[in-house]
PDB file of C-alpha atoms in Angstrom:
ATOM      1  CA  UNK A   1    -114.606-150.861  -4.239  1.00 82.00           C
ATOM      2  CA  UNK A   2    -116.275-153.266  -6.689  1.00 91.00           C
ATOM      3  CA  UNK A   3    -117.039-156.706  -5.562  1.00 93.00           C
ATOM      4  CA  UNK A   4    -115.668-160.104  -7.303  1.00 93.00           C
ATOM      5  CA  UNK A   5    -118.573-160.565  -8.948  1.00 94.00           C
ATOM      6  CA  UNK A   6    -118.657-157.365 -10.848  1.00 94.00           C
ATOM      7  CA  UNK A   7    -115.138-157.554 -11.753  1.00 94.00           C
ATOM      8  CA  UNK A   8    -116.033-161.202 -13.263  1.00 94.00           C
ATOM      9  CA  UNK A   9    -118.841-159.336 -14.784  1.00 94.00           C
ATOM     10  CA  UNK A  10    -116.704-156.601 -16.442  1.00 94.00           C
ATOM     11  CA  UNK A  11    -114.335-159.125 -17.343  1.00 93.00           C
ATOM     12  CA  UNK A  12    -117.013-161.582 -19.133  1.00 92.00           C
ATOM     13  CA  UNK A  13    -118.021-158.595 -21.595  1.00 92.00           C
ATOM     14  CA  UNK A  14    -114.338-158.007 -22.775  1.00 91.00           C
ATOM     15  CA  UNK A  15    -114.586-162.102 -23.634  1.00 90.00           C
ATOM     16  CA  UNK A  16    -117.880-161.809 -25.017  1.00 88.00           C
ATOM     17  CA  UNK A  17    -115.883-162.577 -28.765  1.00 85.00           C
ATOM     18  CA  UNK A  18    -114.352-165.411 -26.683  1.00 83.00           C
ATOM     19  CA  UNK A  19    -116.938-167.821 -25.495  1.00 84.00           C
ATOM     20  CA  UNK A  20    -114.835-170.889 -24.778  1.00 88.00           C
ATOM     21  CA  UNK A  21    -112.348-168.400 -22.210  1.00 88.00           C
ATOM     22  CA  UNK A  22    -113.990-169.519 -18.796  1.00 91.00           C
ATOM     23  CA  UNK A  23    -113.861-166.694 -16.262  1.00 91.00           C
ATOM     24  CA  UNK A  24    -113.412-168.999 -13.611  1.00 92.00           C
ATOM     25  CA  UNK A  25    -110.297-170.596 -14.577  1.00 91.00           C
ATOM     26  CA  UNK A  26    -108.931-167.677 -16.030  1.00 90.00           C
ATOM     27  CA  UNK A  27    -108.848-166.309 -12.481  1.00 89.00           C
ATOM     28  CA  UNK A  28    -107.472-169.361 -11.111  1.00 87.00           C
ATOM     29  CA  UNK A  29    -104.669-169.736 -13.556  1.00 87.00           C
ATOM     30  CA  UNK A  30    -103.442-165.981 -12.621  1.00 88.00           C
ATOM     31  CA  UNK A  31    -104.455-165.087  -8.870  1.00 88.00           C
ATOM     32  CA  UNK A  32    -103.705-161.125  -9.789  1.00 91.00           C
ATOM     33  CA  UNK A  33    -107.687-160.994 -10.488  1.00 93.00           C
ATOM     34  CA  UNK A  34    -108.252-161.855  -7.109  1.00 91.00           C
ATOM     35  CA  UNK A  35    -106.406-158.514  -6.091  1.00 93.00           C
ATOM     36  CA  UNK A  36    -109.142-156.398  -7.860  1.00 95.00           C
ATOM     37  CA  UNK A  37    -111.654-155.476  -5.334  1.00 94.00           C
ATOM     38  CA  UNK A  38    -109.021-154.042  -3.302  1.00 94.00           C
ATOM     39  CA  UNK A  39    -106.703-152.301  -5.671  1.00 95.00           C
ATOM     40  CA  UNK A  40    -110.015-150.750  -8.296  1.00 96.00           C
ATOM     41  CA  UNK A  41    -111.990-147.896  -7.138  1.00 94.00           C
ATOM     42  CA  UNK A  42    -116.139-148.099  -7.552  1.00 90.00           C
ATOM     43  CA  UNK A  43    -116.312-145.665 -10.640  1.00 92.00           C
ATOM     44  CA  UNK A  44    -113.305-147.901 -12.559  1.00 94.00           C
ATOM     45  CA  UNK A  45    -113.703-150.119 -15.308  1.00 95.00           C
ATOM     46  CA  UNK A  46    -111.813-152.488 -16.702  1.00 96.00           C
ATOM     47  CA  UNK A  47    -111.539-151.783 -20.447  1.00 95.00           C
ATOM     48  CA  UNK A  48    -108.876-154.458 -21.140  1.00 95.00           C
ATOM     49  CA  UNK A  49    -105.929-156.900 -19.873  1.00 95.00           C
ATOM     50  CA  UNK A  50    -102.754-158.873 -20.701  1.00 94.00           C
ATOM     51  CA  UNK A  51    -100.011-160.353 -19.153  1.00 94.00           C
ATOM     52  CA  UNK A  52     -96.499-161.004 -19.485  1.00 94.00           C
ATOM     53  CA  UNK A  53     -93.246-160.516 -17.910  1.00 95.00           C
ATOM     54  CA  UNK A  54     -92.296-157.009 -16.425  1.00 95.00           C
ATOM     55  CA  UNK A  55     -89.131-154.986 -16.456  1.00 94.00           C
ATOM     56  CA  UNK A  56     -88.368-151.691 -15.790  1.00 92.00           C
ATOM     57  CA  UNK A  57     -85.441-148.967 -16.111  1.00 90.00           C
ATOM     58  CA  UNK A  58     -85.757-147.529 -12.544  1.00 85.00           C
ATOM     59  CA  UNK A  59     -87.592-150.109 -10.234  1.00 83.00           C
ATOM     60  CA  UNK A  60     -86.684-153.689 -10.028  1.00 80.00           C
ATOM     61  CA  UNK A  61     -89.370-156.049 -11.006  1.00 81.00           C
ATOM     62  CA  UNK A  62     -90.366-159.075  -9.354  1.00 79.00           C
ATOM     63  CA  UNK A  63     -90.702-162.674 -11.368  1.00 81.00           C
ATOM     64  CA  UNK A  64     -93.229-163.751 -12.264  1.00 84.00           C
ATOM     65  CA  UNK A  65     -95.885-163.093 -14.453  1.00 89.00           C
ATOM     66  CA  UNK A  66     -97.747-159.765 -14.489  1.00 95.00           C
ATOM     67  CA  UNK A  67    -100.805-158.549 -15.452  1.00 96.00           C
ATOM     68  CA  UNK A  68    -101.366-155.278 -16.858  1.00 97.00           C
ATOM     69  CA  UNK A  69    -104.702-153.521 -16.481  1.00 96.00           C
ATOM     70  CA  UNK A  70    -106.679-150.720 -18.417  1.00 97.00           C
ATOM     71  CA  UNK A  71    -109.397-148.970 -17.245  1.00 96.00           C
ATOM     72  CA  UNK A  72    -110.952-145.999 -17.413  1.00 95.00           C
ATOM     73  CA  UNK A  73    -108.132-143.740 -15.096  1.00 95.00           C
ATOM     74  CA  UNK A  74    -105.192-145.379 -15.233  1.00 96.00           C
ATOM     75  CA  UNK A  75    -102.692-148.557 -16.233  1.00 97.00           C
ATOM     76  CA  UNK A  76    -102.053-150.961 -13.287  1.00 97.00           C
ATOM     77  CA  UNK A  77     -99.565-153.860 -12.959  1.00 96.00           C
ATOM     78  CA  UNK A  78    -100.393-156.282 -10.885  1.00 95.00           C
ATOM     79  CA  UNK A  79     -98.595-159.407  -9.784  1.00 93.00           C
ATOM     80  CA  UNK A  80     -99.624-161.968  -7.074  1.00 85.00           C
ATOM     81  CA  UNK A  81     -97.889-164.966  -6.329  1.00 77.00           C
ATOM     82  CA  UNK A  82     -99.965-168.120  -5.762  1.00 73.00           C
ATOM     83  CA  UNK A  83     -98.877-169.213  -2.584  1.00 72.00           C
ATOM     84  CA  UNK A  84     -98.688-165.578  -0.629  1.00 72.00           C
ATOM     85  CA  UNK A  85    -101.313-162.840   0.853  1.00 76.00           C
ATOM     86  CA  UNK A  86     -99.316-160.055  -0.763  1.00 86.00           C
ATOM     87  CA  UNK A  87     -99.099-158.454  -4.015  1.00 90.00           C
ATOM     88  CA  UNK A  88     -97.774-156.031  -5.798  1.00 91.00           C
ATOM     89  CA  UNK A  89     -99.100-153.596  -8.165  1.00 93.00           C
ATOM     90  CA  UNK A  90     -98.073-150.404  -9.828  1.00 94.00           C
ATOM     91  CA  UNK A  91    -100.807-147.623 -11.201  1.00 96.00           C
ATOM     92  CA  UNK A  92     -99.695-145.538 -14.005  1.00 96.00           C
ATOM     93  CA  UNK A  93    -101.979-142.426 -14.661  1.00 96.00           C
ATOM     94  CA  UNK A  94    -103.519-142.131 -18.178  1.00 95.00           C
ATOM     95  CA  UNK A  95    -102.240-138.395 -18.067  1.00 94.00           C
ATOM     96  CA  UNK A  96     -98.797-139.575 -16.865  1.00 95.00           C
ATOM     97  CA  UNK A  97     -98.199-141.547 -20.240  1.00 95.00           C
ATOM     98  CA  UNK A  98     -95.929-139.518 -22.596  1.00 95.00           C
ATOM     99  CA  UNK A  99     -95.676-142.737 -25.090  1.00 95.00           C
ATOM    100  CA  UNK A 100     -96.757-146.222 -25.661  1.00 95.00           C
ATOM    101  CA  UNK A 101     -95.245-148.456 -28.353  1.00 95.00           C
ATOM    102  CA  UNK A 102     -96.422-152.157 -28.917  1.00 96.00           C
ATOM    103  CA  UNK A 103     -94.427-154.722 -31.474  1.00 96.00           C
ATOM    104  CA  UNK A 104     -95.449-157.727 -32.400  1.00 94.00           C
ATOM    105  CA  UNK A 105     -92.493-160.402 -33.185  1.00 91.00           C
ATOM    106  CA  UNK A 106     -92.988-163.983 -34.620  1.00 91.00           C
ATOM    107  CA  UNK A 107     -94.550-165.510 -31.390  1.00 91.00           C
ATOM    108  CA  UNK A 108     -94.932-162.442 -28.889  1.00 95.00           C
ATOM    109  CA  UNK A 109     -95.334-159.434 -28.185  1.00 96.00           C
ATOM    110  CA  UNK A 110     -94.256-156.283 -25.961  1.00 96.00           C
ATOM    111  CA  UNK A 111     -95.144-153.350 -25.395  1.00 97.00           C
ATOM    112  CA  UNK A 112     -93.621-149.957 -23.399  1.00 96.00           C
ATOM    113  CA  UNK A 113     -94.815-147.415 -21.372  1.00 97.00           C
ATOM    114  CA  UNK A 114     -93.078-144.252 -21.254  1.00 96.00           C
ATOM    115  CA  UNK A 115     -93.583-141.654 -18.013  1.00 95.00           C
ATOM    116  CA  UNK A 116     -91.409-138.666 -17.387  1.00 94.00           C
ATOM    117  CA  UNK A 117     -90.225-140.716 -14.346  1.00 92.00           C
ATOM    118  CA  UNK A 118     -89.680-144.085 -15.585  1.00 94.00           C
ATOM    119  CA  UNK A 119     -90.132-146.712 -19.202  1.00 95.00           C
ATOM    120  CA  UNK A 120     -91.937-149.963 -18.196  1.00 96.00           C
ATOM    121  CA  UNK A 121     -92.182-152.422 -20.622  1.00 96.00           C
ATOM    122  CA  UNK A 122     -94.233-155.560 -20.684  1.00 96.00           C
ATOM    123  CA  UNK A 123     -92.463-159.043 -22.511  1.00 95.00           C
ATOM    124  CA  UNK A 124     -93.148-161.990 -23.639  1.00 95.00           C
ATOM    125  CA  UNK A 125     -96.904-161.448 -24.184  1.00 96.00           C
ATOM    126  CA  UNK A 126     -98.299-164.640 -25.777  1.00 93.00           C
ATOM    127  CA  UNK A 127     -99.823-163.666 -29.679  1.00 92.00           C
ATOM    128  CA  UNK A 128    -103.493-164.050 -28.587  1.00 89.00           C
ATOM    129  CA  UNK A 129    -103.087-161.633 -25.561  1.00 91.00           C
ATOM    130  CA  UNK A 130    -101.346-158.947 -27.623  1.00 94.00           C
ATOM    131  CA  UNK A 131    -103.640-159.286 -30.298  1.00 92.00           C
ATOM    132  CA  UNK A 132    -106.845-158.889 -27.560  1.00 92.00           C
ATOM    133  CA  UNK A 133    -105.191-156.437 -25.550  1.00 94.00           C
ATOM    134  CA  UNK A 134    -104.142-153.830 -28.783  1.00 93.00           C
ATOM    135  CA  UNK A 135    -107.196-152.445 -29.398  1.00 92.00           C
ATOM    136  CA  UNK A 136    -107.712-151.128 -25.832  1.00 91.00           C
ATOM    137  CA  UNK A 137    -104.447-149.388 -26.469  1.00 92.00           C
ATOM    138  CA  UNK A 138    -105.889-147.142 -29.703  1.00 87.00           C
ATOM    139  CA  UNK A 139    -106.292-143.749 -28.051  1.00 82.00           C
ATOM    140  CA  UNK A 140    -102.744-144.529 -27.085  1.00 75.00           C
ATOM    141  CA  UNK A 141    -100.974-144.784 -30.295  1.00 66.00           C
TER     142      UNK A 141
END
């Protein structure tokens, strides 16, 4: 289980193209990061992020904004509401993924995960976010 301090650290090098993104009040604004050390496992790394608005075909979805996670293993979503303990968060296996398809409309963006159990799909991902978060998605496409 990786600290908050690593996590920050792993964080800081995706923004490393982004100097004026404090880490600090990036993790503020969306209290999912603080969910991290419990939810990642010590060989994980986070390879990129974005967040949005989450539906899905089979499960329903809370409000809220989510974020969604890449690393190394697997996809998470992870939503945590600012005044409440809980969260919630949803891995997907790499392996499990039979198809990912971003699109990119005039002001944001989506993208959907295919499994042979469900389709998640991600909405209303600001420009910025969907333009950082696409090329973690490469080996995907």
């Amino acid at each position: 289980m990786p600290t908050m301090d690593q996590i920050k650290t792993q964080l800081q090098g995706l923004l490393k193209n982004h100097p004026n993104v404090n880490i600090d009040i990036l993790i503020a604004y969306h209290p999912a990061f603080t969910c991290l050390p419990e939810i990642l496992e010590d060989e994980e790394l986070i390879q990129g992020y974005c967040m949005g608005l989450l539906e899905s075909k089979k499960q329903k979805m809370g409000a809220g904004k989510w974020i969604v996670l890449l690393t190394n293993k697997r996809f998470y979503f992870i939503r945590k509401l600012m005044f409440r303990s809980k969260f919630d968060s949803i891995p997907i296996e790499l392996p499990d993924i039979k198809k990912l398809t971003p699109k990119m409309g005039w002001f944001f963006g989506k993208i959907q995960w295919e499994t042979e159990d469900d389709t998640i799909q991600m909405l209303q991902i600001g420009k910025k976010d969907y333009e950082f978060f696409l090329p973690c998605l490469e080996g995907f496409l």
